[in-house]
Amino acid sequence: MDPRIKCSYNQLLAYRDEEGRPWVLPVVREVEEEITSGQNLSHEYLGQLGLEELSSAATKLLLGNDNIALKQNRAFGVQTVGGTGALRVGADFLVKCAKLKIFYMADPCWPSHHLVFPYAGFAVCRIYRYWHSMKKCLDIEGLLEDLRDAPSGSVVILHVCAHNPTGIDPSKDQWERIADVMQENNLFPFFDCAYQGIASGDLEKDAWPVRYFASRGFELLCAQSFSKNMGLYSERVGNLTLVFKDPKVIPNVRSHITMMIRGNYCNPPRHGAGIATRILNDNRLIDDWKKQLKTISVRIKRMRWALRTKLQELGTPGNWDHITRQIGMFCYSGLNEQQVKYLIQEYHIYLPTAGRINICGLNDKNVEYVANAIRDAVLTFPPDRRM
């Protein structure tokens, strides 16, 4: 890291506290100490599908305890190696068993989507419009038009909440329109859920899109990650939730997925899964976890407002309202590549070229510095200027 840096390294993908330090959630620390100091500590292999107590609890967390698919035994989950592992297992299943070959991802989207699905065997990769660069909002009409043009049987990757990298999510009305088009065109939804509880601070609210699609009778997959919302980044705790129309297919699906995992990474890791399992199956620990998620969400929202307010107070050219319309850890700033390079070279503020800011890298000590730097970059390289 540049020794002259004056603000947190904004390319980081992880949550940071007000001092710019990694934050181990107190509930995670408590459970880990309990596990490692007890007599039941184990380093034995897990089975291919991982801890049943974890996958069951994670699936309920996503779909809700009263979900009709769960009650009818049409849904189940399998533990995976993080959220990326869940994406890959799901992609493998859709290619090898469902024989699907076309997938659509948002423009822009999380970079791993570009890799996971082609490597799993999807022959055709297409994009659907998502970010309206001029209006700095969701391009809902472009999105719907692209989905209407998608061939029947295409897989569509959807972010459940806190879309990465834009931080812009569809409203409930927009989700309903998306579901309408997908149902009409026989498109298969594959959700990516990495920020449940962090996006809004409410686990239930953040899961609404998946629950809505399930309530409409969609078959779907959802990759879940506990890296962000439990801070278990290095432990690779993930879950793949699968929802079908017919409960009779579940045994065959489970068998196929078991063999796929066996031929891939064989077993998911135990330690982080044990921590997540303990939290998700204890009401008192869940309550503590919810409070700590709220702490994360509130700090992120506060820093969004702080950055927007500073930019406006400084008279920075442009409209910066989109900063607070977005949610989650990341802000799609609207800065262009020239402006980003200027921030790196002149202010040692390190961003990806697309201008995504990790809001967690901001704090009361550096937000004014960052705002001043952005103002200078925008004045030096106005948006319509070219090299």
Coordinates of C-alpha atoms in Angstrom, one line a residue:
M1 CA 0.0 0.0 0.0
D2 CA 1.2 3.5 -0.9
P3 CA 2.9 4.9 2.3
R4 CA 1.5 8.4 1.5
I5 CA -2.0 7.2 1.5
K6 CA -4.3 9.5 3.5
C7 CA -7.5 7.5 3.5
S8 CA -8.6 3.9 3.7
Y9 CA -7.8 1.6 0.7
N10 CA -11.2 1.8 -1.1
Q11 CA -10.7 -1.2 -3.3
L12 CA -11.1 -3.4 -0.2
L13 CA -14.1 -5.7 -0.5
A14 CA -14.6 -6.1 3.3
Y15 CA -16.3 -4.2 6.0
R16 CA -14.1 -1.8 8.1
D17 CA -15.0 -0.1 11.3
E18 CA -14.7 3.7 12.0
E19 CA -10.9 3.3 12.6
G20 CA -10.5 1.4 9.3
R21 CA -9.9 -1.9 11.0
P22 CA -11.4 -5.3 10.3
W23 CA -14.3 -6.0 12.7
V24 CA -14.9 -9.4 14.1
L25 CA -18.6 -9.4 15.1
P26 CA -18.9 -9.9 18.9
V27 CA -21.4 -12.8 18.3
V28 CA -18.9 -14.5 16.0
R29 CA -16.1 -14.1 18.5
E30 CA -18.2 -15.4 21.3
V31 CA -19.2 -18.5 19.4
E32 CA -15.7 -19.2 18.1
E33 CA -14.3 -19.0 21.6
E34 CA -17.0 -21.4 22.8
I35 CA -16.2 -23.9 20.0
T36 CA -12.4 -23.8 20.3
S37 CA -12.4 -24.0 24.1
G38 CA -14.9 -26.8 24.4
Q39 CA -14.6 -30.6 24.3
N40 CA -16.5 -31.0 21.1
L41 CA -13.9 -29.3 18.8
S42 CA -13.5 -31.4 15.7
H43 CA -11.4 -31.3 12.6
E44 CA -13.1 -34.3 11.0
Y45 CA -14.3 -34.2 7.4
L46 CA -17.8 -33.1 6.6
G47 CA -19.9 -34.9 4.1
Q48 CA -20.2 -33.6 0.6
L49 CA -23.3 -31.6 1.3
G50 CA -21.8 -30.1 4.5
L51 CA -23.6 -29.5 7.8
E52 CA -27.3 -30.2 7.5
E53 CA -28.0 -27.9 10.4
L54 CA -26.3 -25.0 8.6
S55 CA -28.0 -25.6 5.2
S56 CA -31.4 -26.0 6.8
A57 CA -31.1 -22.8 8.8
A58 CA -29.6 -20.8 5.9
T59 CA -32.4 -21.9 3.6
K60 CA -35.0 -20.8 6.2
L61 CA -33.2 -17.5 6.7
L62 CA -33.4 -16.9 3.0
L63 CA -37.0 -18.2 2.2
G64 CA -38.6 -17.5 5.6
N65 CA -39.9 -20.1 8.1
D66 CA -43.4 -20.0 6.7
N67 CA -42.4 -20.4 3.0
I68 CA -44.7 -22.7 1.2
A69 CA -41.9 -24.4 -0.7
L70 CA -40.3 -25.4 2.5
K71 CA -43.6 -26.6 4.0
Q72 CA -44.1 -28.8 0.9
N73 CA -40.6 -30.1 0.9
R74 CA -39.8 -28.5 -2.5
A75 CA -36.8 -26.6 -1.3
F76 CA -33.5 -27.6 0.3
G77 CA -29.9 -26.3 0.7
V78 CA -26.4 -27.6 0.6
Q79 CA -23.3 -26.1 2.2
T80 CA -20.8 -24.8 -0.2
V81 CA -17.3 -23.2 -0.3
G82 CA -18.5 -19.6 0.1
G83 CA -20.9 -17.8 -2.2
T84 CA -18.7 -18.4 -5.2
G85 CA -18.8 -22.1 -4.5
A86 CA -22.5 -21.9 -4.4
L87 CA -22.6 -20.2 -7.8
R88 CA -20.3 -22.8 -9.3
V89 CA -22.2 -25.8 -7.9
G90 CA -25.5 -24.3 -9.1
A91 CA -24.0 -23.5 -12.5
D92 CA -22.7 -27.0 -12.8
F93 CA -26.1 -28.5 -12.0
L94 CA -27.9 -26.3 -14.5
V95 CA -25.5 -27.2 -17.3
K96 CA -25.1 -30.9 -16.6
C97 CA -28.5 -31.8 -15.4
A98 CA -30.9 -29.2 -16.7
K99 CA -28.9 -28.8 -20.0
L100 CA -29.2 -25.0 -19.9
K101 CA -26.6 -23.2 -22.0
I102 CA -27.4 -19.5 -22.0
F103 CA -27.0 -17.1 -19.1
Y104 CA -27.6 -13.4 -18.6
M105 CA -25.8 -11.1 -16.2
A106 CA -26.2 -7.5 -15.3
D107 CA -24.2 -4.7 -16.9
P108 CA -22.3 -4.0 -14.8
C109 CA -22.0 -7.0 -12.4
W110 CA -19.7 -8.7 -10.0
P111 CA -16.6 -9.8 -12.0
S112 CA -16.8 -13.4 -10.8
H113 CA -20.0 -13.9 -12.7
H114 CA -17.9 -13.5 -15.9
L115 CA -15.8 -16.5 -14.9
V116 CA -18.0 -18.9 -13.0
F117 CA -20.6 -19.6 -15.6
P118 CA -18.5 -20.0 -18.7
Y119 CA -16.1 -22.3 -16.8
A120 CA -19.1 -24.4 -15.7
G121 CA -19.9 -24.9 -19.4
F122 CA -22.4 -22.2 -20.3
A123 CA -21.8 -21.7 -24.0
V124 CA -23.5 -18.3 -24.4
C125 CA -22.9 -15.3 -22.1
R126 CA -25.1 -12.2 -22.5
I127 CA -25.8 -9.1 -20.6
Y128 CA -28.9 -7.2 -19.6
R129 CA -28.9 -3.5 -19.1
Y130 CA -28.9 -2.4 -15.5
W131 CA -27.1 0.9 -14.7
H132 CA -28.2 4.0 -16.5
S133 CA -25.0 6.0 -16.6
M134 CA -26.5 9.3 -17.4
K135 CA -29.3 9.2 -14.8
K136 CA -27.3 7.2 -12.3
C137 CA -30.1 4.9 -11.5
L138 CA -31.6 1.5 -12.6
D139 CA -32.3 1.2 -16.3
I140 CA -35.5 -0.7 -15.7
E141 CA -36.8 -0.3 -19.2
G142 CA -33.6 -1.4 -20.8
L143 CA -33.4 -4.4 -18.4
L144 CA -37.0 -5.5 -19.2
E145 CA -36.4 -5.1 -22.9
D146 CA -33.3 -7.3 -22.8
L147 CA -35.1 -10.0 -20.8
R148 CA -38.0 -9.9 -23.3
D149 CA -35.5 -10.7 -26.0
A150 CA -33.9 -13.5 -24.0
P151 CA -34.4 -17.1 -25.4
S152 CA -36.7 -19.4 -23.4
G153 CA -34.7 -21.4 -20.9
S154 CA -32.0 -18.7 -20.3
V155 CA -30.6 -18.4 -16.8
V156 CA -30.7 -14.9 -15.4
I157 CA -28.3 -13.9 -12.6
L158 CA -30.1 -11.5 -10.2
H159 CA -28.6 -9.8 -7.1
V160 CA -31.0 -10.2 -4.2
C161 CA -30.0 -6.9 -2.5
A162 CA -27.2 -4.3 -2.5
H163 CA -26.4 -4.9 -6.1
N164 CA -22.6 -5.2 -6.6
P165 CA -21.2 -2.9 -7.9
T166 CA -23.9 -0.3 -8.3
G167 CA -25.7 -0.4 -5.0
I168 CA -29.0 0.2 -6.9
D169 CA -31.8 -2.4 -6.3
P170 CA -35.2 -2.6 -8.0
S171 CA -38.2 -1.5 -6.1
K172 CA -40.9 -4.0 -5.3
D173 CA -43.0 -2.8 -8.2
Q174 CA -39.9 -3.2 -10.5
W175 CA -39.2 -6.7 -9.1
E176 CA -42.8 -7.6 -10.0
R177 CA -42.3 -6.4 -13.5
I178 CA -39.1 -8.4 -13.8
A179 CA -40.9 -11.5 -12.5
D180 CA -43.7 -11.0 -15.0
V181 CA -41.3 -10.9 -18.0
M182 CA -39.3 -13.8 -16.7
Q183 CA -42.4 -15.9 -16.3
E184 CA -43.7 -15.0 -19.7
N185 CA -40.4 -15.9 -21.3
N186 CA -39.7 -19.0 -19.3
L187 CA -36.4 -17.6 -17.9
F188 CA -34.7 -19.3 -14.9
P189 CA -33.7 -17.1 -12.0
F190 CA -30.4 -17.7 -10.2
F191 CA -30.1 -15.3 -7.3
D192 CA -26.8 -14.1 -5.7
C193 CA -27.3 -13.2 -2.0
A194 CA -24.1 -11.8 -0.5
Y195 CA -25.5 -8.9 1.7
Q196 CA -28.6 -10.1 3.5
G197 CA -28.9 -8.0 6.6
I198 CA -26.3 -5.5 5.5
A199 CA -28.2 -3.8 2.7
S200 CA -31.1 -2.4 4.8
G201 CA -30.1 -3.7 8.3
D202 CA -33.2 -6.1 8.1
L203 CA -32.7 -9.7 7.2
E204 CA -36.3 -10.2 6.3
K205 CA -36.6 -7.1 4.1
D206 CA -33.4 -7.9 2.2
A207 CA -34.7 -11.4 1.3
W208 CA -37.9 -10.2 -0.1
P209 CA -37.1 -10.6 -3.9
V210 CA -36.3 -14.3 -3.5
R211 CA -39.4 -14.9 -1.4
Y212 CA -41.5 -13.1 -3.9
F213 CA -40.2 -15.2 -6.8
A214 CA -40.7 -18.4 -4.8
S215 CA -44.3 -17.3 -3.9
R216 CA -45.0 -17.0 -7.6
G217 CA -44.1 -20.6 -8.3
F218 CA -40.7 -20.1 -9.9
E219 CA -38.1 -22.8 -9.7
L220 CA -34.9 -21.1 -8.7
L221 CA -31.4 -21.3 -7.3
C222 CA -29.8 -18.9 -4.8
A223 CA -26.2 -18.6 -3.8
Q224 CA -25.8 -17.4 -0.2
S225 CA -22.6 -16.1 1.4
F226 CA -21.9 -15.4 5.0
S227 CA -18.6 -13.7 4.3
K228 CA -20.0 -10.1 4.6
N229 CA -22.9 -10.5 7.1
M230 CA -20.9 -12.6 9.6
G231 CA -17.5 -11.3 8.7
L232 CA -16.3 -14.9 8.0
Y233 CA -14.4 -14.0 4.8
S234 CA -11.6 -16.5 5.1
E235 CA -13.8 -19.3 6.4
R236 CA -15.7 -19.7 3.1
V237 CA -19.2 -20.3 4.5
G238 CA -21.8 -20.5 1.7
N239 CA -25.1 -22.2 1.0
L240 CA -26.9 -23.1 -2.3
T241 CA -30.7 -23.0 -1.9
L242 CA -32.7 -24.8 -4.5
V243 CA -36.4 -24.5 -5.0
F244 CA -38.4 -26.8 -7.3
K245 CA -42.1 -27.3 -8.2
D246 CA -42.2 -31.0 -7.6
P247 CA -40.8 -32.5 -4.3
K248 CA -40.3 -35.8 -6.0
V249 CA -37.2 -34.5 -7.9
I250 CA -35.4 -33.5 -4.7
P251 CA -33.7 -37.0 -4.0
N252 CA -32.3 -37.1 -7.6
V253 CA -31.1 -33.5 -7.5
R254 CA -29.4 -34.1 -4.1
S255 CA -27.7 -37.2 -5.5
H256 CA -26.5 -35.3 -8.6
I257 CA -25.1 -32.4 -6.6
T258 CA -23.4 -34.8 -4.2
M259 CA -21.5 -36.3 -7.1
M260 CA -20.6 -33.0 -8.5
I261 CA -19.2 -31.7 -5.3
R262 CA -17.3 -35.0 -4.8
G263 CA -15.7 -34.5 -8.2
N264 CA -14.9 -30.8 -7.4
Y265 CA -13.8 -29.9 -3.9
C266 CA -15.1 -33.0 -2.1
N267 CA -16.0 -31.4 1.2
P268 CA -16.8 -27.9 2.4
P269 CA -14.8 -26.5 5.4
R270 CA -16.0 -27.1 8.9
H271 CA -14.8 -24.3 11.2
G272 CA -16.7 -21.3 9.9
A273 CA -19.7 -23.4 9.1
G274 CA -19.8 -24.5 12.8
I275 CA -19.8 -20.8 13.9
A276 CA -22.6 -19.9 11.5
T277 CA -24.6 -23.0 12.4
R278 CA -24.4 -22.1 16.1
I279 CA -25.6 -18.6 15.5
L280 CA -28.4 -19.4 13.1
N281 CA -29.9 -22.1 15.5
D282 CA -29.9 -20.0 18.7
N283 CA -32.5 -17.3 19.2
R284 CA -30.4 -15.3 21.6
L285 CA -27.4 -15.4 19.2
I286 CA -29.6 -14.5 16.2
D287 CA -30.9 -11.4 18.1
D288 CA -27.3 -10.4 18.9
W289 CA -26.3 -10.9 15.3
K290 CA -29.3 -8.7 14.1
K291 CA -28.2 -5.9 16.3
Q292 CA -24.6 -6.1 15.0
L293 CA -25.9 -6.1 11.4
K294 CA -27.8 -3.0 12.2
T295 CA -24.6 -1.4 13.5
I296 CA -22.9 -2.1 10.2
S297 CA -25.9 -0.9 8.1
V298 CA -26.3 2.3 10.1
R299 CA -22.6 3.2 9.8
I300 CA -22.6 2.6 6.1
K301 CA -25.7 4.8 5.6
R302 CA -24.2 7.5 7.8
M303 CA -21.0 7.6 5.7
R304 CA -23.0 7.8 2.5
W305 CA -24.8 10.9 3.8
A306 CA -21.5 12.3 5.1
L307 CA -19.8 12.0 1.6
R308 CA -22.8 13.4 -0.2
T309 CA -23.2 16.3 2.2
K310 CA -19.5 17.2 1.9
L311 CA -19.5 17.1 -1.9
Q312 CA -22.6 19.4 -1.9
E313 CA -21.1 21.8 0.6
L314 CA -18.0 22.1 -1.5
G315 CA -20.1 22.9 -4.6
T316 CA -18.8 19.9 -6.5
P317 CA -20.2 20.0 -10.0
G318 CA -22.9 17.5 -10.7
N319 CA -25.7 15.8 -8.8
W320 CA -24.6 13.5 -6.0
D321 CA -28.0 12.4 -4.8
H322 CA -27.4 8.9 -6.1
I323 CA -24.9 8.3 -3.3
T324 CA -27.7 8.0 -0.8
R325 CA -30.1 6.4 -3.1
Q326 CA -27.8 3.4 -3.3
I327 CA -27.5 0.9 -0.5
G328 CA -25.0 -1.6 0.8
M329 CA -21.2 -1.5 1.0
F330 CA -20.5 -0.1 -2.4
C331 CA -21.2 3.2 -4.2
Y332 CA -21.1 3.5 -7.9
S333 CA -19.8 7.0 -7.9
G334 CA -20.2 8.0 -11.5
L335 CA -16.5 9.0 -11.7
N336 CA -15.0 8.3 -15.1
E337 CA -11.6 6.6 -15.7
Q338 CA -9.7 9.9 -16.0
Q339 CA -11.0 11.1 -12.7
V340 CA -10.2 7.8 -11.0
K341 CA -6.6 7.9 -12.3
Y342 CA -6.3 11.5 -11.1
L343 CA -7.5 10.4 -7.6
I344 CA -4.9 7.6 -7.6
Q345 CA -2.0 9.7 -8.8
E346 CA -2.7 13.0 -7.0
Y347 CA -4.5 11.9 -3.8
H348 CA -3.5 8.2 -3.4
I349 CA -7.2 7.2 -3.2
Y350 CA -7.3 3.8 -4.9
L351 CA -10.5 2.9 -6.8
P352 CA -11.3 0.5 -9.6
T353 CA -11.4 2.3 -12.9
A354 CA -15.3 2.0 -12.9
G355 CA -15.3 4.4 -9.9
R356 CA -16.7 2.0 -7.4
I357 CA -16.1 3.2 -3.8
N358 CA -16.2 0.9 -0.8
I359 CA -18.2 3.1 1.6
C360 CA -16.7 1.1 4.5
G361 CA -13.4 2.7 3.7
L362 CA -14.7 6.1 4.7
N363 CA -14.8 7.5 8.2
D364 CA -15.1 10.8 10.0
K365 CA -11.3 11.3 9.7
N366 CA -11.0 10.9 5.9
V367 CA -14.4 11.7 4.4
E368 CA -13.6 15.4 3.9
Y369 CA -10.3 14.6 2.3
V370 CA -12.0 12.2 -0.1
A371 CA -14.7 14.8 -0.9
N372 CA -12.1 17.5 -1.6
A373 CA -10.2 15.0 -3.8
I374 CA -13.3 14.1 -5.8
R375 CA -14.2 17.8 -6.3
D376 CA -10.7 18.5 -7.6
A377 CA -10.9 15.5 -10.0
V378 CA -14.3 16.5 -11.3
L379 CA -13.1 20.1 -11.9
T380 CA -9.9 18.9 -13.5
F381 CA -11.6 16.4 -15.8
P382 CA -15.2 17.4 -16.4
P383 CA -17.4 14.5 -17.4
D384 CA -17.6 15.5 -21.1
R385 CA -13.8 16.0 -21.5
R386 CA -11.8 13.3 -23.3
M387 CA -8.0 12.6 -23.4

